[in-house]
Coordinates of C-alpha atoms in Angstrom, one line a residue:
M1 CA 93.6 107.9 100.7
T2 CA 90.9 109.7 99.2
S3 CA 87.8 107.7 99.8
R4 CA 87.1 107.8 96.3
K5 CA 90.0 104.7 95.8
T6 CA 89.3 103.4 99.1
P7 CA 86.4 100.9 97.3
I8 CA 88.2 100.6 94.1
L9 CA 91.4 99.4 96.5
I10 CA 89.2 97.0 98.9
T11 CA 87.6 95.0 95.5
V12 CA 91.3 94.7 94.2
V13 CA 92.0 93.5 97.2
A14 CA 89.3 90.6 97.8
L15 CA 89.6 89.6 93.7
C16 CA 93.2 89.0 94.7
A17 CA 92.1 87.3 98.0
V18 CA 90.1 85.2 95.6
A19 CA 92.0 84.1 93.4
V20 CA 94.7 82.9 95.5
F21 CA 91.9 81.0 97.9
F22 CA 91.1 79.0 94.6
A23 CA 94.5 78.4 93.2
T24 CA 95.6 77.3 97.2
Y25 CA 92.5 75.2 96.4
F26 CA 93.3 73.7 93.3
I27 CA 96.7 73.1 94.3
A28 CA 96.5 71.4 97.5
A29 CA 93.1 69.6 96.1
G30 CA 96.1 67.7 93.1
K31 CA 98.6 67.4 95.5
A32 CA 95.8 65.3 97.9
R33 CA 94.8 63.4 95.3
N34 CA 98.1 62.4 94.6
D35 CA 98.9 61.5 97.7
L36 CA 96.1 59.7 98.2
R37 CA 97.0 57.8 95.2
A38 CA 99.8 56.2 95.8
A39 CA 98.6 55.5 99.7
G40 CA 96.4 53.4 98.3
Q41 CA 98.6 52.2 95.2
R42 CA 100.7 50.4 98.1
Q43 CA 97.8 49.9 99.6
L44 CA 96.4 47.5 97.2
Q45 CA 99.5 45.5 96.3
I46 CA 99.9 44.5 100.4
V47 CA 96.5 43.6 99.3
A48 CA 96.9 41.8 95.8
L49 CA 100.1 39.9 97.9
D50 CA 98.2 38.9 100.5
L51 CA 95.5 38.0 98.6
Q52 CA 98.5 35.3 96.1
S53 CA 99.8 34.1 99.1
I54 CA 96.0 32.9 100.2
L55 CA 95.7 31.6 97.5
D56 CA 98.6 30.2 96.3
K57 CA 98.9 27.6 99.4
F58 CA 95.6 25.7 98.0
E59 CA 96.5 25.3 95.0
T60 CA 98.7 22.2 95.0
M61 CA 96.5 20.9 97.0
P62 CA 93.8 19.4 94.2
F63 CA 96.8 18.2 92.8
A64 CA 97.7 16.0 95.8
L65 CA 94.4 14.8 96.8
G66 CA 94.4 13.6 93.0
A67 CA 97.2 10.6 94.6
L68 CA 95.4 9.8 96.8
A69 CA 95.0 5.7 97.4
D70 CA 91.3 5.0 96.6
V71 CA 91.0 8.2 94.0
D72 CA 91.8 5.6 91.1
Q73 CA 89.5 3.1 92.6
V74 CA 86.7 5.2 93.5
L75 CA 87.0 6.1 89.6
H76 CA 87.3 2.6 87.7
H77 CA 84.6 0.9 90.0
P78 CA 81.7 3.5 91.3
D79 CA 79.8 1.3 92.7
D80 CA 83.1 -0.3 95.3
A81 CA 80.7 1.5 98.2
E82 CA 83.5 0.4 100.9
A83 CA 86.0 2.5 99.1
V84 CA 84.4 5.2 98.5
A85 CA 83.3 5.5 102.3
R86 CA 86.9 5.7 102.8
L87 CA 87.5 8.3 100.3
N88 CA 85.0 10.0 101.6
Q89 CA 86.5 9.6 105.3
T90 CA 89.7 11.1 103.8
L91 CA 88.5 13.9 102.0
Q92 CA 86.5 14.7 105.1
S93 CA 89.2 15.3 107.7
I94 CA 91.9 16.7 104.8
Q95 CA 89.2 19.4 105.3
R96 CA 88.1 20.2 108.6
Q97 CA 92.5 20.6 109.0
S98 CA 93.1 22.7 106.3
R99 CA 89.7 24.7 106.9
V100 CA 88.5 25.0 103.2
L101 CA 85.0 24.8 102.5
A102 CA 84.5 21.3 100.6
I103 CA 86.9 18.7 98.7
Y104 CA 84.7 16.8 95.5
M105 CA 85.7 14.5 93.3
M106 CA 84.3 14.1 90.2
D107 CA 84.3 11.4 87.3
D108 CA 84.5 13.1 83.5
K109 CA 81.0 13.4 83.2
G110 CA 81.0 15.9 86.2
M111 CA 79.4 13.8 88.6
T112 CA 80.6 14.1 92.6
L113 CA 81.9 10.3 93.0
A114 CA 83.0 11.8 96.2
A115 CA 82.9 15.0 98.8
S116 CA 83.8 16.1 102.5
N117 CA 80.4 16.9 103.0
W118 CA 78.8 13.4 102.3
N119 CA 77.3 12.6 105.1
E120 CA 75.5 16.5 105.6
E121 CA 72.0 17.6 103.6
T122 CA 74.0 20.0 101.4
S123 CA 76.5 16.9 100.0
F124 CA 77.6 17.0 96.7
V125 CA 77.6 13.3 95.9
G126 CA 76.1 12.1 93.1
R127 CA 75.8 16.0 92.4
D128 CA 76.2 17.1 88.3
F129 CA 78.6 19.9 88.3
G130 CA 80.0 19.2 84.4
F131 CA 78.3 22.9 83.6
R132 CA 80.9 24.7 85.5
P133 CA 83.8 26.4 83.9
Y134 CA 86.2 24.6 86.4
F135 CA 85.1 20.8 85.2
S136 CA 86.1 21.6 81.8
E137 CA 89.5 23.6 82.1
A138 CA 90.7 20.6 84.2
L139 CA 89.3 17.9 82.1
A140 CA 91.1 19.7 79.4
G141 CA 93.9 19.1 81.4
R142 CA 94.6 22.4 82.6
F143 CA 93.9 23.9 85.8
G144 CA 90.4 24.7 87.0
R145 CA 90.2 28.6 88.6
F146 CA 86.9 30.1 89.0
Y147 CA 84.6 32.2 91.7
G148 CA 81.0 31.9 92.1
I149 CA 77.7 31.2 95.2
G150 CA 76.9 27.3 95.1
N151 CA 74.1 25.8 93.0
V152 CA 73.6 23.8 95.8
S153 CA 74.9 25.4 99.1
S154 CA 74.5 28.5 98.3
E155 CA 77.4 29.4 99.9
P156 CA 80.3 31.6 97.5
G157 CA 83.4 30.4 97.3
Y158 CA 86.6 30.1 94.9
F159 CA 86.8 26.7 93.2
M160 CA 90.7 25.1 92.6
A161 CA 90.2 22.4 90.2
Q162 CA 93.0 19.3 89.3
P163 CA 92.8 16.6 86.2
I164 CA 92.9 13.4 87.6
Y165 CA 94.9 10.9 85.8
P166 CA 94.6 7.0 85.5
A167 CA 97.7 5.5 87.8
G168 CA 101.1 4.8 86.8
V169 CA 100.2 7.4 83.4
P170 CA 102.9 10.1 83.1
R171 CA 100.2 13.5 83.4
G172 CA 99.7 15.2 80.0
Q173 CA 99.4 11.4 78.4
G174 CA 96.2 10.3 78.1
A175 CA 92.4 11.2 78.7
P176 CA 92.1 12.8 82.1
I177 CA 89.5 10.4 84.5
G178 CA 87.8 12.7 86.8
V179 CA 88.5 16.1 88.5
M180 CA 89.5 16.5 92.0
T181 CA 87.9 20.0 93.9
V182 CA 88.7 22.4 96.1
K183 CA 86.6 25.2 97.9
V184 CA 88.1 27.8 99.9
D185 CA 86.7 30.4 101.4
L186 CA 87.6 34.2 100.9
S187 CA 85.3 35.8 102.9
E188 CA 87.9 36.7 105.8
F189 CA 89.5 39.7 103.3
E190 CA 85.9 41.3 103.8
H191 CA 85.9 42.4 106.9
T192 CA 90.2 42.6 106.8
W193 CA 89.3 45.0 104.8
R194 CA 86.0 47.1 106.8
S195 CA 88.5 48.7 108.8
S196 CA 89.3 50.8 105.2
D197 CA 87.6 53.9 105.4
D198 CA 87.4 53.7 101.5
P199 CA 86.0 50.8 99.3
I200 CA 87.6 47.9 98.4
T201 CA 86.9 45.3 96.3
L202 CA 87.6 42.2 94.4
V203 CA 86.4 42.6 90.4
D204 CA 85.8 39.3 88.2
G205 CA 86.9 39.2 84.4
S206 CA 83.3 40.1 83.2
G207 CA 83.7 43.4 86.2
V208 CA 81.8 41.9 88.7
V209 CA 82.5 42.7 92.3
F210 CA 82.2 39.2 94.1
L211 CA 84.4 40.3 97.7
S212 CA 83.9 44.0 99.1
N213 CA 84.0 46.1 102.5
R214 CA 80.6 47.8 101.5
P215 CA 77.9 44.6 101.1
L216 CA 75.5 46.5 99.1
W217 CA 78.3 46.7 96.2
K218 CA 78.1 42.8 95.9
Y219 CA 77.0 41.2 93.4
H220 CA 77.4 44.3 90.9
S221 CA 79.2 45.0 88.1
L222 CA 81.2 48.1 87.1
R223 CA 78.5 48.8 84.0
P224 CA 76.0 47.9 82.2
L225 CA 76.7 44.2 81.0
D226 CA 75.8 43.6 77.4
S227 CA 73.0 40.9 76.5
R228 CA 76.3 37.8 75.9
R229 CA 78.2 38.5 78.7
Q230 CA 75.1 37.9 81.0
Q231 CA 74.0 34.4 78.8
E232 CA 77.3 33.4 79.5
L233 CA 76.7 33.6 83.5
A234 CA 73.4 32.3 83.3
G235 CA 74.7 29.3 81.2
T236 CA 77.5 28.9 84.7
H237 CA 74.9 30.3 87.4
Q238 CA 78.2 31.6 88.8
Y239 CA 75.8 33.9 91.8
A240 CA 73.3 31.3 91.3
D241 CA 71.0 33.8 88.9
Q242 CA 70.3 36.6 90.4
P243 CA 70.0 39.6 88.1
I244 CA 73.6 41.6 87.8
T245 CA 73.0 45.2 87.3
S246 CA 75.5 48.3 87.6
V247 CA 77.0 49.5 91.1
G248 CA 76.1 53.8 88.5
S249 CA 71.9 51.8 89.3
L250 CA 72.3 51.8 93.2
H251 CA 71.0 54.3 95.5
R252 CA 73.0 57.6 95.6
E253 CA 73.9 56.8 99.2
Q254 CA 74.3 52.6 98.5
R255 CA 76.7 54.0 95.5
R256 CA 78.8 56.7 97.9
G257 CA 81.8 56.6 97.6
F258 CA 81.9 55.3 93.9
G259 CA 83.7 56.8 91.5
E260 CA 87.4 57.0 90.7
H261 CA 89.8 54.8 91.3
I262 CA 93.5 52.6 91.5
M263 CA 93.7 49.3 90.3
Q264 CA 96.1 46.6 90.6
A265 CA 95.8 43.1 88.1
I266 CA 96.1 39.3 89.6
P267 CA 96.4 38.0 86.4
R268 CA 96.6 34.5 87.3
Q269 CA 92.8 34.4 87.9
G270 CA 92.4 37.6 86.0
W271 CA 90.7 39.6 88.5
Q272 CA 90.9 43.1 89.6
L273 CA 91.3 44.2 92.8
M274 CA 90.5 48.0 92.7
L275 CA 90.2 51.1 95.6
F276 CA 88.2 53.7 95.6
P277 CA 90.1 57.0 97.0
S278 CA 87.6 58.8 99.1
Q279 CA 86.7 62.5 97.4
A280 CA 85.9 63.8 100.7
R281 CA 89.4 63.7 102.3
V282 CA 90.9 65.4 99.4
A283 CA 88.3 67.6 99.4
R284 CA 88.9 68.3 102.9
V285 CA 92.6 68.2 102.6
A286 CA 92.3 71.5 99.8
M287 CA 90.1 73.4 102.1
L288 CA 92.1 72.8 105.3
W289 CA 95.4 74.8 103.3
A290 CA 93.0 77.0 101.5
M291 CA 91.5 78.2 104.5
W292 CA 95.0 78.2 106.4
V293 CA 96.1 80.6 103.3
A294 CA 93.0 82.3 103.7
L295 CA 93.4 82.4 107.7
V296 CA 96.9 84.3 106.7
M297 CA 95.2 86.7 104.2
A298 CA 92.6 88.0 106.6
I299 CA 95.0 88.3 109.3
A300 CA 97.6 90.5 106.9
A301 CA 94.0 93.1 105.7
I302 CA 93.4 93.0 109.2
S303 CA 96.3 94.1 110.6
L304 CA 96.7 96.3 107.4
W305 CA 93.2 98.0 108.0
A306 CA 94.3 98.2 111.9
L307 CA 96.6 100.2 110.8
Y308 CA 94.8 102.7 108.4
Q309 CA 92.3 103.1 111.4
R310 CA 95.0 104.3 114.0
R311 CA 96.0 106.9 111.6
R312 CA 92.7 107.9 110.8
R313 CA 91.7 107.8 114.8
L314 CA 95.0 109.8 116.0
Q315 CA 93.6 112.8 113.3
E316 CA 90.5 112.5 114.1
R317 CA 90.8 112.5 117.5
L318 CA 92.4 115.8 117.0
E319 CA 89.3 117.0 115.5
S320 CA 87.2 115.6 118.2
R321 CA 88.9 117.1 120.5
D322 CA 87.9 120.9 119.9
A323 CA 84.8 119.2 118.9
L324 CA 84.0 118.3 122.3
R325 CA 85.6 121.2 124.2
R326 CA 82.5 123.0 122.8
A327 CA 79.9 120.3 122.8
A328 CA 80.7 120.4 126.6
Q329 CA 80.2 124.1 126.9
E330 CA 76.8 123.3 125.4
L331 CA 76.2 120.4 127.3
D332 CA 76.7 122.2 130.2
A333 CA 74.4 125.3 129.6
T334 CA 71.8 122.4 128.4
I335 CA 72.0 120.0 131.4
A336 CA 71.3 123.9 133.7
V337 CA 68.6 124.2 132.0
R338 CA 66.9 120.7 131.7
T339 CA 67.7 120.1 135.5
Q340 CA 65.6 123.1 136.7
E341 CA 63.0 121.9 134.7
L342 CA 63.2 118.2 136.4
R343 CA 63.2 119.6 139.5
V344 CA 59.4 121.3 138.3
A345 CA 58.7 118.0 136.7
N346 CA 59.3 116.2 139.9
Q347 CA 57.6 118.6 142.5
A348 CA 54.5 118.4 140.0
L349 CA 55.0 114.1 140.2
E350 CA 54.7 114.4 144.0
G351 CA 51.6 116.1 144.1
R352 CA 50.0 114.3 142.3
Y353 CA 51.0 110.8 143.5
A354 CA 49.7 112.1 146.8
K355 CA 46.6 112.7 144.8
L356 CA 46.2 109.9 143.4
Q357 CA 47.1 108.6 147.1
Q358 CA 44.2 110.0 148.8
T359 CA 42.3 109.1 146.1
E360 CA 43.1 105.0 146.5
S361 CA 42.1 105.6 150.4
L362 CA 38.7 106.9 149.0
L363 CA 37.9 104.4 146.7
R364 CA 39.7 101.7 148.8
S365 CA 37.1 102.7 152.0
T366 CA 34.2 103.8 149.2
Q367 CA 34.4 100.4 147.7
N368 CA 34.7 99.0 151.0
E369 CA 31.9 100.8 152.5
L370 CA 29.6 99.3 149.1
V371 CA 30.5 95.8 150.3
Q372 CA 28.8 96.4 154.0
A373 CA 25.8 98.1 152.3
G374 CA 25.6 94.9 149.9
K375 CA 25.5 92.9 152.5
L376 CA 23.5 95.3 155.6
A377 CA 20.4 95.0 152.2
M378 CA 20.8 91.6 152.1
L379 CA 20.0 91.6 155.7
G380 CA 17.3 93.6 154.9
Q381 CA 16.1 91.4 152.6
M382 CA 16.4 88.1 154.8
A383 CA 14.7 89.9 157.7
A384 CA 11.6 88.9 157.6
G385 CA 13.0 85.0 157.0
M386 CA 15.2 85.9 159.7
T387 CA 12.0 86.8 162.3
H388 CA 9.9 83.7 161.5
E389 CA 13.2 81.8 162.2
L390 CA 13.3 83.1 165.7
N391 CA 9.5 83.5 166.3
Q392 CA 9.2 79.7 166.1
P393 CA 11.4 78.5 169.4
L394 CA 9.9 81.8 170.9
A395 CA 7.2 80.6 171.2
A396 CA 8.3 76.8 171.8
I397 CA 9.9 78.7 174.5
R398 CA 7.2 80.2 175.8
A399 CA 5.1 76.8 175.9
F400 CA 8.0 74.7 177.4
A401 CA 7.8 77.6 180.6
D402 CA 4.4 77.4 180.9
N403 CA 4.5 73.5 181.4
A404 CA 7.4 73.7 183.1
V405 CA 5.5 76.4 186.1
Q406 CA 2.5 73.9 186.0
F407 CA 5.1 71.2 186.6
M408 CA 6.8 71.9 189.9
R409 CA 3.4 73.3 191.1
R410 CA 2.6 69.1 190.7
G411 CA 5.6 68.3 192.2
Q412 CA 6.6 66.7 189.1
L413 CA 10.1 67.3 188.8
P414 CA 11.6 64.8 185.8
Q415 CA 8.8 67.1 183.8
V416 CA 10.2 69.8 184.6
E417 CA 13.9 68.7 184.2
E418 CA 12.7 67.5 179.9
N419 CA 10.5 71.3 179.8
L420 CA 14.6 73.5 180.8
E421 CA 16.0 71.3 178.0
H422 CA 13.6 71.7 175.2
I423 CA 14.3 75.0 176.8
S424 CA 17.9 74.8 176.0
S425 CA 17.6 73.6 172.9
A426 CA 15.5 75.8 171.3
S427 CA 17.9 79.1 173.0
A428 CA 21.1 77.2 171.3
H429 CA 19.2 77.3 167.6
M430 CA 18.3 80.8 168.5
G431 CA 21.8 81.8 169.6
K432 CA 23.4 79.9 166.3
I433 CA 20.5 81.8 164.1
I434 CA 22.0 85.7 165.6
G435 CA 25.1 84.3 165.9
Q436 CA 25.3 83.9 162.2
L437 CA 23.2 87.3 161.4
K438 CA 26.1 89.6 163.8
G439 CA 29.0 87.4 161.8
F440 CA 27.3 88.2 158.1
A441 CA 26.9 92.1 159.3
R442 CA 29.5 93.2 161.0
K443 CA 32.5 94.7 158.4
S444 CA 35.0 92.8 157.7
G445 CA 38.7 93.8 157.8
D446 CA 42.1 93.5 155.9
A447 CA 42.9 90.0 157.1
I448 CA 43.6 87.6 155.5
A449 CA 42.9 83.8 156.7
V450 CA 42.6 79.9 155.8
V451 CA 38.6 79.7 154.6
D452 CA 37.5 76.4 154.4
L453 CA 34.5 76.5 151.7
P454 CA 31.9 73.1 153.6
Q455 CA 31.4 75.3 156.2
T456 CA 31.8 78.9 154.9
V457 CA 28.6 77.7 152.0
E458 CA 26.4 75.5 155.3
A459 CA 26.4 78.7 157.2
A460 CA 25.3 80.2 154.4
V461 CA 22.9 77.8 153.1
L462 CA 20.7 78.3 157.2
L463 CA 20.9 82.2 156.6
L464 CA 18.9 81.2 153.7
R465 CA 17.2 78.2 154.7
N466 CA 13.6 80.3 155.6
E467 CA 13.9 81.2 152.6
F468 CA 14.6 78.4 151.1
Q469 CA 11.9 76.9 153.3
Q470 CA 9.3 79.6 151.6
Q471 CA 9.6 79.6 147.9
A472 CA 9.3 75.7 148.1
V473 CA 13.0 74.8 146.6
A474 CA 15.5 72.2 148.0
I475 CA 19.1 72.6 148.1
E476 CA 21.3 70.5 146.9
I477 CA 25.1 69.8 148.5
D478 CA 27.6 68.3 146.9
V479 CA 30.7 68.6 148.3
R480 CA 33.4 66.5 146.5
H481 CA 36.8 67.9 148.0
P482 CA 37.0 68.8 151.8
V483 CA 38.7 72.1 149.9
Q484 CA 40.3 75.7 151.1
V485 CA 41.4 79.1 150.0
M486 CA 42.9 82.0 151.4
G487 CA 40.5 85.2 151.9
D488 CA 37.9 86.3 154.1
A489 CA 35.7 83.9 155.1
V490 CA 32.6 86.7 155.9
R491 CA 33.8 88.2 151.9
T492 CA 33.3 84.5 151.1
E493 CA 30.0 84.2 152.9
Q494 CA 28.5 87.0 151.3
V495 CA 29.7 86.4 147.4
L496 CA 27.7 82.6 148.4
I497 CA 24.8 84.0 149.9
N498 CA 24.0 86.6 147.1
L499 CA 24.2 83.8 144.2
L500 CA 21.8 81.5 146.1
R501 CA 19.1 84.6 146.4
N502 CA 19.8 84.7 142.9
A503 CA 18.8 81.3 142.6
I504 CA 15.8 81.6 144.3
D505 CA 15.1 84.0 142.6
A506 CA 15.2 82.3 139.2
V507 CA 13.6 79.2 140.5
D508 CA 11.0 81.3 142.0
S509 CA 10.5 83.3 138.9
V510 CA 9.3 80.5 136.9
E511 CA 5.8 79.2 137.6
L512 CA 4.3 75.6 137.1
V513 CA 7.6 74.0 137.5
A514 CA 7.5 70.2 139.0
D515 CA 11.6 70.6 139.9
K516 CA 12.9 73.8 142.2
R517 CA 16.5 73.0 142.8
V518 CA 19.4 74.9 143.9
T519 CA 22.9 72.5 143.6
V520 CA 26.0 73.8 144.8
I521 CA 28.8 71.8 144.1
L522 CA 33.1 72.4 145.7
D523 CA 35.4 70.6 143.4
R524 CA 39.4 71.1 142.2
E525 CA 41.0 71.5 139.2
G526 CA 44.7 70.8 139.0
I527 CA 47.1 69.4 140.7
G528 CA 50.5 71.0 142.2
A529 CA 50.7 74.7 142.5
G530 CA 47.4 75.3 139.6
A531 CA 45.7 73.8 141.3
E532 CA 42.0 75.8 141.8
V533 CA 38.8 75.4 143.7
V534 CA 35.4 75.2 141.8
I535 CA 32.1 76.1 143.6
R536 CA 29.2 76.0 141.3
I537 CA 26.1 77.3 141.8
R538 CA 23.5 75.4 139.9
D539 CA 20.0 76.5 139.2
T540 CA 17.3 74.7 137.7
G541 CA 15.2 78.4 136.0
P542 CA 15.1 79.7 132.5
G543 CA 18.2 80.4 132.7
I544 CA 20.1 83.8 131.8
P545 CA 19.2 85.9 128.3
D546 CA 21.5 86.9 125.5
E547 CA 20.8 90.4 125.8
V548 CA 22.2 90.3 129.9
V549 CA 24.8 87.8 129.4
P550 CA 27.8 91.7 128.1
H551 CA 26.1 93.3 132.1
L552 CA 25.9 90.6 133.7
F553 CA 28.4 91.8 136.7
E554 CA 27.4 95.3 135.9
P555 CA 27.0 97.6 138.8
F556 CA 23.0 99.2 139.5
F557 CA 22.4 96.8 136.2
T558 CA 19.3 94.4 137.3
T559 CA 16.9 92.7 135.3
K560 CA 14.4 92.0 138.5
S561 CA 11.5 94.9 140.1
T562 CA 11.6 97.7 141.5
G563 CA 12.2 96.6 145.3
K564 CA 13.7 93.8 144.6
G565 CA 17.1 95.0 144.1
L566 CA 19.8 97.3 143.2
G567 CA 21.8 95.8 141.4
L568 CA 24.6 95.6 143.7
G569 CA 25.1 91.1 144.4
L570 CA 26.8 90.2 141.0
A571 CA 29.5 92.9 141.1
I572 CA 30.3 93.1 144.9
S573 CA 30.7 89.1 144.3
S574 CA 32.7 89.9 140.8
S575 CA 34.8 91.9 142.7
I576 CA 35.5 90.6 146.2
V577 CA 36.7 87.4 144.5
Q578 CA 39.4 88.9 141.9
A579 CA 40.1 90.5 145.2
M580 CA 40.9 87.1 145.9
N581 CA 43.0 86.1 143.1
G582 CA 40.4 84.2 141.5
Q583 CA 37.2 84.8 138.7
L584 CA 33.3 84.8 138.2
S585 CA 31.6 83.6 135.6
A586 CA 27.9 82.4 134.4
H587 CA 26.9 80.4 131.3
N588 CA 23.2 78.7 130.4
L589 CA 23.4 75.0 131.3
P590 CA 22.7 72.0 128.3
E591 CA 19.6 71.0 130.0
G592 CA 18.5 74.3 130.9
G593 CA 18.9 76.7 133.7
A594 CA 22.3 78.8 134.8
E595 CA 25.3 77.2 136.2
F596 CA 27.4 80.6 138.0
M597 CA 31.3 79.1 138.4
V598 CA 33.7 80.5 140.8
R599 CA 37.3 79.2 140.6
L600 CA 39.8 79.9 143.1
P601 CA 43.3 79.4 143.8
D602 CA 43.3 76.4 146.0
I603 CA 45.4 75.6 149.1
S604 CA 44.1 72.0 150.2
E605 CA 47.6 70.2 151.4

């Protein structure tokens, strides 16, 4: 098969398959529609027989009730209270036993004289129902039938009425003197129909739906009613004077299923029983058959295509075998060349990796030396303050020692003991200061441990206490949470000293400031694994100029005068914080001054 003929053949086969698919769909849809209509017709016949049998069971009831002993007495003597009471009791007893909605008797004017609901709030006694069609039919000597909503009880029902003749007068001879009516509840049929997926409706002679398993369709007409029919319904109050609109006027979702239908006549009452077969079911059945045919055609097409491809693969395999042989030879030669190039590149890469390791080691050593240099430079800046801190206890020791010698010569041993205790306390204070200096000055190793931040803050403040006193700067420490982090305690202390000294310098640079203060706040933000320790160091200085912010953490950048700083403090501090998986930032406060913020991962429990 040539490549030019292949697209034409595929197009022809596709068109044939589409034609077969649609033909199968329409044939299956027609058969499914006929099957559904036949099944629906059988269902309607059963429902109609059931409905007719129920109605026939009650149709003899009004005639039989008209022969009760007290009926003639009440019709001739409506003011006979005892006869009316007996008849009411009898009608109520029969209504309860037969389970109809109501039984009542009217005179020839339509006035109700006795009723089964005589003792209820919605009693029919004294009500005029002469406007109802069933009354007119019965008074004319015919059987009155009518379905409507009660204008007193507001309950829908089927009314059956029979004329009442005077005692001893044969039926049909003479004029009726009253009408006996029985009201039957047909709502049980709606409950039975709800088991059906298809809509079922019972329609009166005007085309108004009064029973249905679709509640939204009730009291709607199959088609719009003309004005004359609307006036007739209003005159009989058949549906409680509510406006009758067509089902087609409902929303699309509410009228779903309304359309093609099957009818079964209820001739005696002039009703139509209707069933609306589901068109979606017809479409599903048709689509199922069409999909089965499409599947068979697809399997056949795939099988033919597989055979065709198999023949092509055999031919291509023979052609590719020679091509593979030639390619294998070329590949061997290419692999040999690439292997040699890869070997040379690997050797060069190993040399570069060794140089990179040396550079990394040198960089780490340089960084450690830079940190240590920063600490030593800071120690040099703090030397004068430390000398003052040590001179005070030394002078005290000398004075207390001279006093102790004099007290010993006098034999005043209690005073000697008190002076020795003062000497011991001053020596301990000097040892604490020297211990802090030694710990800060030593080179920190790579050991990582738990750092207690409140203790570290106190150590940093202790080393800078003399500078705070000399510059008359107040220091406030606000520990809101006893937080801990992982890191190097000495380097953490170095960061805090750098930030505190910058805060002292910032506050000292402002003249005539009444409130010179540095505040250290320890806090925690977040919960669980994402919690962070936040160290805020605030000052009441002039703040950070806008042009300085982009270069704040660059090495050798400083705004201080010559001799007061190398510009490494913040750069070293930022490097230390980043090594602890943290972040160092700075910003100005709205009320004035600057705030440096250190964020570190929290390990506190």
